[in-house]
Structure formats: C-alpha cells, structure tokens
PDB file of C-alpha atoms in Angstrom:
ATOM      1  CA  MET F   1     185.577-206.606 118.975  1.00  0.00           C
ATOM      2  CA  PHE F   2     187.768-208.330 121.610  1.00  0.00           C
ATOM      3  CA  ALA F   3     187.398-207.772 125.322  1.00  0.00           C
ATOM      4  CA  THR F   4     188.269-208.900 128.809  1.00  0.00           C
ATOM      5  CA  GLU F   5     186.263-207.751 131.809  1.00  0.00           C
ATOM      6  CA  ARG F   6     188.248-204.474 131.870  1.00  0.00           C
ATOM      7  CA  VAL F   7     189.711-203.889 128.389  1.00  0.00           C
ATOM      8  CA  ARG F   8     188.275-203.745 124.888  1.00  0.00           C
ATOM      9  CA  LEU F   9     190.170-203.598 121.588  1.00  0.00           C
ATOM     10  CA  ARG F  10     188.508-202.049 118.557  1.00  0.00           C
ATOM     11  CA  PRO F  11     189.524-200.517 115.243  1.00  0.00           C
ATOM     12  CA  PRO F  12     190.256-196.798 115.561  1.00  0.00           C
ATOM     13  CA  THR F  13     188.057-194.222 113.889  1.00  0.00           C
ATOM     14  CA  PRO F  14     189.043-190.750 112.681  1.00  0.00           C
ATOM     15  CA  ASP F  15     187.580-189.374 115.929  1.00  0.00           C
ATOM     16  CA  ASP F  16     190.314-191.252 117.833  1.00  0.00           C
ATOM     17  CA  ALA F  17     193.032-189.120 116.217  1.00  0.00           C
ATOM     18  CA  PRO F  18     193.532-186.777 119.231  1.00  0.00           C
ATOM     19  CA  ASN F  19     194.072-189.669 121.654  1.00  0.00           C
ATOM     20  CA  LEU F  20     196.375-191.565 119.306  1.00  0.00           C
ATOM     21  CA  PHE F  21     198.238-188.333 118.586  1.00  0.00           C
ATOM     22  CA  ARG F  22     198.780-187.768 122.324  1.00  0.00           C
ATOM     23  CA  LEU F  23     200.103-191.315 122.646  1.00  0.00           C
ATOM     24  CA  LYS F  24     202.402-191.023 119.631  1.00  0.00           C
ATOM     25  CA  ASN F  25     203.886-187.812 121.014  1.00  0.00           C
ATOM     26  CA  ASP F  26     204.448-189.137 124.545  1.00  0.00           C
ATOM     27  CA  PRO F  27     208.106-188.418 125.419  1.00  0.00           C
ATOM     28  CA  GLU F  28     208.454-191.917 126.903  1.00  0.00           C
ATOM     29  CA  LEU F  29     207.365-193.483 123.610  1.00  0.00           C
ATOM     30  CA  HIS F  30     208.791-191.024 121.107  1.00  0.00           C
ATOM     31  CA  LEU F  31     211.268-193.563 119.789  1.00  0.00           C
ATOM     32  CA  ILE F  32     208.496-195.760 118.372  1.00  0.00           C
ATOM     33  CA  THR F  33     209.237-194.658 114.846  1.00  0.00           C
ATOM     34  CA  ASP F  34     209.231-197.716 112.599  1.00  0.00           C
ATOM     35  CA  GLY F  35     212.955-197.385 112.032  1.00  0.00           C
ATOM     36  CA  GLU F  36     212.942-193.719 111.056  1.00  0.00           C
ATOM     37  CA  PRO F  37     213.921-190.614 113.012  1.00  0.00           C
ATOM     38  CA  PHE F  38     211.133-189.078 115.087  1.00  0.00           C
ATOM     39  CA  LEU F  39     209.372-186.326 113.164  1.00  0.00           C
ATOM     40  CA  PRO F  40     206.718-184.170 114.840  1.00  0.00           C
ATOM     41  CA  ARG F  41     203.386-184.474 113.107  1.00  0.00           C
ATOM     42  CA  HIS F  42     200.092-182.638 113.281  1.00  0.00           C
ATOM     43  CA  VAL F  43     196.945-184.331 114.611  1.00  0.00           C
ATOM     44  CA  GLY F  44     195.337-183.641 111.217  1.00  0.00           C
ATOM     45  CA  GLN F  45     197.848-185.957 109.551  1.00  0.00           C
ATOM     46  CA  LEU F  46     196.851-188.791 111.861  1.00  0.00           C
ATOM     47  CA  ARG F  47     193.155-188.067 111.286  1.00  0.00           C
ATOM     48  CA  ALA F  48     193.718-188.179 107.500  1.00  0.00           C
ATOM     49  CA  PHE F  49     195.499-191.542 107.876  1.00  0.00           C
ATOM     50  CA  LEU F  50     192.575-192.937 109.894  1.00  0.00           C
ATOM     51  CA  GLU F  51     190.089-191.613 107.342  1.00  0.00           C
ATOM     52  CA  ARG F  52     191.995-193.434 104.574  1.00  0.00           C
ATOM     53  CA  GLN F  53     191.827-196.653 106.625  1.00  0.00           C
ATOM     54  CA  VAL F  54     188.025-196.450 106.615  1.00  0.00           C
ATOM     55  CA  VAL F  55     187.897-196.058 102.821  1.00  0.00           C
ATOM     56  CA  GLU F  56     190.802-198.375 101.971  1.00  0.00           C
ATOM     57  CA  PRO F  57     191.032-201.098 104.630  1.00  0.00           C
ATOM     58  CA  PRO F  58     194.480-202.666 105.027  1.00  0.00           C
ATOM     59  CA  ASP F  59     195.226-205.935 103.245  1.00  0.00           C
ATOM     60  CA  GLY F  60     196.043-209.208 105.008  1.00  0.00           C
ATOM     61  CA  GLN F  61     199.727-208.365 105.356  1.00  0.00           C
ATOM     62  CA  SER F  62     199.359-204.797 106.627  1.00  0.00           C
ATOM     63  CA  PRO F  63     199.698-203.936 110.320  1.00  0.00           C
ATOM     64  CA  VAL F  64     196.459-204.215 112.286  1.00  0.00           C
ATOM     65  CA  LEU F  65     196.088-201.226 114.618  1.00  0.00           C
ATOM     66  CA  LEU F  66     193.574-201.597 117.445  1.00  0.00           C
ATOM     67  CA  LEU F  67     192.603-199.008 120.019  1.00  0.00           C
ATOM     68  CA  ALA F  68     192.551-200.126 123.686  1.00  0.00           C
ATOM     69  CA  GLU F  69     189.914-198.679 125.985  1.00  0.00           C
ATOM     70  CA  THR F  70     188.156-199.550 129.224  1.00  0.00           C
ATOM     71  CA  VAL F  71     184.976-201.606 128.949  1.00  0.00           C
ATOM     72  CA  ALA F  72     183.336-199.642 131.764  1.00  0.00           C
ATOM     73  CA  ASP F  73     183.388-196.173 130.230  1.00  0.00           C
ATOM     74  CA  GLY F  74     185.490-196.212 127.045  1.00  0.00           C
ATOM     75  CA  THR F  75     188.475-194.419 128.603  1.00  0.00           C
ATOM     76  CA  PHE F  76     191.382-194.434 126.145  1.00  0.00           C
ATOM     77  CA  LEU F  77     194.222-196.662 127.364  1.00  0.00           C
ATOM     78  CA  GLY F  78     196.479-196.882 124.322  1.00  0.00           C
ATOM     79  CA  ARG F  79     196.875-199.075 121.300  1.00  0.00           C
ATOM     80  CA  GLY F  80     197.882-202.560 120.283  1.00  0.00           C
ATOM     81  CA  VAL F  81     199.208-203.630 116.926  1.00  0.00           C
ATOM     82  CA  LEU F  82     199.820-206.867 115.072  1.00  0.00           C
ATOM     83  CA  TRP F  83     202.489-206.131 112.481  1.00  0.00           C
ATOM     84  CA  GLY F  84     205.074-207.882 110.308  1.00  0.00           C
ATOM     85  CA  ILE F  85     202.485-210.512 109.446  1.00  0.00           C
ATOM     86  CA  ASN F  86     203.916-213.369 107.408  1.00  0.00           C
ATOM     87  CA  THR F  87     200.987-215.574 106.393  1.00  0.00           C
ATOM     88  CA  PHE F  88     203.147-218.106 104.529  1.00  0.00           C
ATOM     89  CA  ASN F  89     205.284-218.868 107.587  1.00  0.00           C
ATOM     90  CA  GLY F  90     202.464-218.151 110.042  1.00  0.00           C
ATOM     91  CA  TYR F  91     203.929-215.515 112.324  1.00  0.00           C
ATOM     92  CA  GLY F  92     203.500-211.905 113.311  1.00  0.00           C
ATOM     93  CA  HIS F  93     204.774-209.366 115.816  1.00  0.00           C
ATOM     94  CA  LEU F  94     202.866-207.691 118.647  1.00  0.00           C
ATOM     95  CA  GLY F  95     203.311-204.208 120.026  1.00  0.00           C
ATOM     96  CA  ILE F  96     201.539-202.059 122.577  1.00  0.00           C
ATOM     97  CA  ALA F  97     201.748-198.514 123.850  1.00  0.00           C
ATOM     98  CA  LEU F  98     199.779-197.236 126.830  1.00  0.00           C
ATOM     99  CA  VAL F  99     199.154-193.695 128.035  1.00  0.00           C
ATOM    100  CA  PRO F 100     201.041-192.896 131.273  1.00  0.00           C
ATOM    101  CA  GLU F 101     197.960-193.029 133.493  1.00  0.00           C
ATOM    102  CA  ALA F 102     197.187-196.596 132.292  1.00  0.00           C
ATOM    103  CA  ARG F 103     200.632-198.037 132.981  1.00  0.00           C
ATOM    104  CA  GLY F 104     201.330-200.315 135.920  1.00  0.00           C
ATOM    105  CA  GLN F 105     197.709-201.432 136.322  1.00  0.00           C
ATOM    106  CA  GLY F 106     197.752-204.711 134.376  1.00  0.00           C
ATOM    107  CA  TYR F 107     196.162-203.262 131.245  1.00  0.00           C
ATOM    108  CA  GLY F 108     199.218-204.129 129.142  1.00  0.00           C
ATOM    109  CA  THR F 109     198.897-207.803 130.029  1.00  0.00           C
ATOM    110  CA  GLU F 110     195.249-207.798 129.007  1.00  0.00           C
ATOM    111  CA  VAL F 111     196.003-206.033 125.715  1.00  0.00           C
ATOM    112  CA  ILE F 112     198.751-208.564 124.884  1.00  0.00           C
ATOM    113  CA  GLN F 113     196.407-211.452 125.764  1.00  0.00           C
ATOM    114  CA  LEU F 114     193.734-210.035 123.454  1.00  0.00           C
ATOM    115  CA  LEU F 115     196.255-209.561 120.650  1.00  0.00           C
ATOM    116  CA  CYS F 116     197.358-213.185 121.110  1.00  0.00           C
ATOM    117  CA  ARG F 117     193.750-214.316 120.812  1.00  0.00           C
ATOM    118  CA  TYR F 118     193.353-212.285 117.639  1.00  0.00           C
ATOM    119  CA  GLY F 119     196.639-213.535 116.137  1.00  0.00           C
ATOM    120  CA  PHE F 120     196.170-217.202 116.953  1.00  0.00           C
ATOM    121  CA  ARG F 121     192.417-217.615 116.536  1.00  0.00           C
ATOM    122  CA  ASN F 122     191.417-215.025 113.961  1.00  0.00           C
ATOM    123  CA  ARG F 123     194.564-214.837 111.854  1.00  0.00           C
ATOM    124  CA  ASN F 124     195.497-218.513 112.282  1.00  0.00           C
ATOM    125  CA  LEU F 125     199.113-217.672 113.064  1.00  0.00           C
ATOM    126  CA  ARG F 126     201.309-220.304 114.667  1.00  0.00           C
ATOM    127  CA  ARG F 127     203.851-217.971 116.273  1.00  0.00           C
ATOM    128  CA  LEU F 128     203.815-214.471 117.746  1.00  0.00           C
ATOM    129  CA  GLU F 129     206.878-212.380 118.512  1.00  0.00           C
ATOM    130  CA  LEU F 130     207.396-209.389 120.735  1.00  0.00           C
ATOM    131  CA  GLU F 131     210.489-207.182 120.848  1.00  0.00           C
ATOM    132  CA  THR F 132     211.484-204.500 123.340  1.00  0.00           C
ATOM    133  CA  LEU F 133     214.471-202.684 124.756  1.00  0.00           C
ATOM    134  CA  ALA F 134     216.292-204.850 127.306  1.00  0.00           C
ATOM    135  CA  SER F 135     215.810-202.029 129.838  1.00  0.00           C
ATOM    136  CA  ASN F 136     211.997-202.093 129.470  1.00  0.00           C
ATOM    137  CA  THR F 137     211.347-204.266 132.511  1.00  0.00           C
ATOM    138  CA  ALA F 138     207.584-203.616 132.472  1.00  0.00           C
ATOM    139  CA  MET F 139     207.216-204.968 128.931  1.00  0.00           C
ATOM    140  CA  ARG F 140     209.505-207.894 129.683  1.00  0.00           C
ATOM    141  CA  ARG F 141     207.422-208.846 132.737  1.00  0.00           C
ATOM    142  CA  THR F 142     204.260-208.518 130.664  1.00  0.00           C
ATOM    143  CA  ALA F 143     205.636-210.771 127.920  1.00  0.00           C
ATOM    144  CA  GLU F 144     206.631-213.425 130.441  1.00  0.00           C
ATOM    145  CA  ALA F 145     203.283-213.172 132.261  1.00  0.00           C
ATOM    146  CA  CYS F 146     201.560-213.856 128.927  1.00  0.00           C
ATOM    147  CA  GLY F 147     203.642-216.993 128.329  1.00  0.00           C
ATOM    148  CA  PHE F 148     206.265-215.605 125.963  1.00  0.00           C
ATOM    149  CA  THR F 149     209.765-217.094 126.105  1.00  0.00           C
ATOM    150  CA  HIS F 150     212.901-214.943 125.979  1.00  0.00           C
ATOM    151  CA  GLU F 151     214.623-216.149 122.816  1.00  0.00           C
ATOM    152  CA  GLY F 152     217.552-213.822 122.510  1.00  0.00           C
ATOM    153  CA  THR F 153     219.243-210.484 122.982  1.00  0.00           C
ATOM    154  CA  GLN F 154     220.670-208.368 120.202  1.00  0.00           C
ATOM    155  CA  ARG F 155     223.426-206.159 121.548  1.00  0.00           C
ATOM    156  CA  GLU F 156     223.281-202.408 120.855  1.00  0.00           C
ATOM    157  CA  ARG F 157     220.589-202.806 118.208  1.00  0.00           C
ATOM    158  CA  GLU F 158     218.156-199.944 118.888  1.00  0.00           C
ATOM    159  CA  TYR F 159     218.694-196.255 119.510  1.00  0.00           C
ATOM    160  CA  ASP F 160     217.160-195.317 122.885  1.00  0.00           C
ATOM    161  CA  GLY F 161     217.689-191.555 122.842  1.00  0.00           C
ATOM    162  CA  ASP F 162     221.059-191.719 124.582  1.00  0.00           C
ATOM    163  CA  GLY F 163     222.881-194.310 122.508  1.00  0.00           C
ATOM    164  CA  PHE F 164     222.377-197.811 121.220  1.00  0.00           C
ATOM    165  CA  ALA F 165     220.785-200.272 123.595  1.00  0.00           C
ATOM    166  CA  ASP F 166     220.268-204.009 123.733  1.00  0.00           C
ATOM    167  CA  PHE F 167     217.063-205.359 122.258  1.00  0.00           C
ATOM    168  CA  VAL F 168     215.331-208.551 123.389  1.00  0.00           C
ATOM    169  CA  LEU F 169     213.114-210.943 121.456  1.00  0.00           C
ATOM    170  CA  TYR F 170     210.280-212.986 122.949  1.00  0.00           C
ATOM    171  CA  GLY F 171     208.309-215.678 121.158  1.00  0.00           C
ATOM    172  CA  LEU F 172     205.089-217.583 121.810  1.00  0.00           C
ATOM    173  CA  LEU F 173     203.968-220.636 119.857  1.00  0.00           C
ATOM    174  CA  ARG F 174     200.289-221.381 119.486  1.00  0.00           C
ATOM    175  CA  ARG F 175     200.787-224.791 121.136  1.00  0.00           C
ATOM    176  CA  ASP F 176     202.212-223.053 124.242  1.00  0.00           C
ATOM    177  CA  TRP F 177     199.514-220.377 124.376  1.00  0.00           C
ATOM    178  CA  LYS F 178     197.114-220.561 127.298  1.00  0.00           C
ATOM    179  CA  PRO F 179     193.954-218.598 126.363  1.00  0.00           C
TER     180      PRO F 179
END
C-alpha cells in the first residue's frame, strides 16, 4: 500500500489479531483507550472486529487503521491510524503505536511520514494533527522531525496512570509538508 525503503503500511487482516492484541495490551501503551477506562479484552474480540472490517469496510469518516511492518521480511512493527477525519474542514488526526523492540530505530518517523502522505495525497486533507502526552519526548521529537509545529499545551488533560498530565497538540498544514 504505502512504503519507504524499510517500512510498509497495509490494512490489517484477521490473521493480524495476535500482533495487534499484543500491542494493545502493552503496559506502556495501555492508556490508549479512546477516552474510556482500559478493559482487558480477548484476542478473539479483536479478530472478530477485523473480520467485520473485511465484510463492512469503514466509511469515509471512520478511523483508518493500518498495520506497520518491515519491507524486508514483514516483521510486525505496530500500527498507524488516521482518525477524527473531518472532510468538510479538511483535517484529521494521526496516531501510532510501536512494539517495544521497534522503538528508537526511526520507524515511528517513517510511519508518520507515510500517514502524512496518505492523509494529504489520498484523502485530500489540508491539515493533520497529532496529540501526545507532554512527557512523551520520543513522539514529540518524531512530530517535529516530520515538520509538525507545536501549537499548544493543555494542562492536566489526560490521565497517565498516575494522575492527570499535560497534553500537547502538533499541527501540519499541507502547504508546509515536505514529502
């Protein structure tokens, strides 16, 4: 679907459920909950969700979940998502999650760059946004390396497992994007 020399993004299949389940249950990422408390799930629930996606593809406003893997041998790296798509105003949000062994190797930057290409070229969006905890220095460096601009900090917005933490917003306009 979309690839750099090292990373490929593709739609997940039901067979990807074990890898995505492992990622979703990573203690470092357990707070990625779409605004709801973390609830343990069974891998079968994720497989059933992926099976429904094959039969009933998401509409133009639904989140677009893409699996990230190495080009060389298909090793699972994590996932990228374009969500909160507003076609009228031309913007969407990006998110990534990588397995521990893929972190710190530049894969996140490549996944974000591929998501930008998809959002700007294939979805014709004019603006992409990325949010993260203020303490997530790796994601903040990745956003800045991809050309995103820090646009603000919301104090004590998100629960981080120990209390409420600051949340930062980054934005990238199509005209500032460097493919």
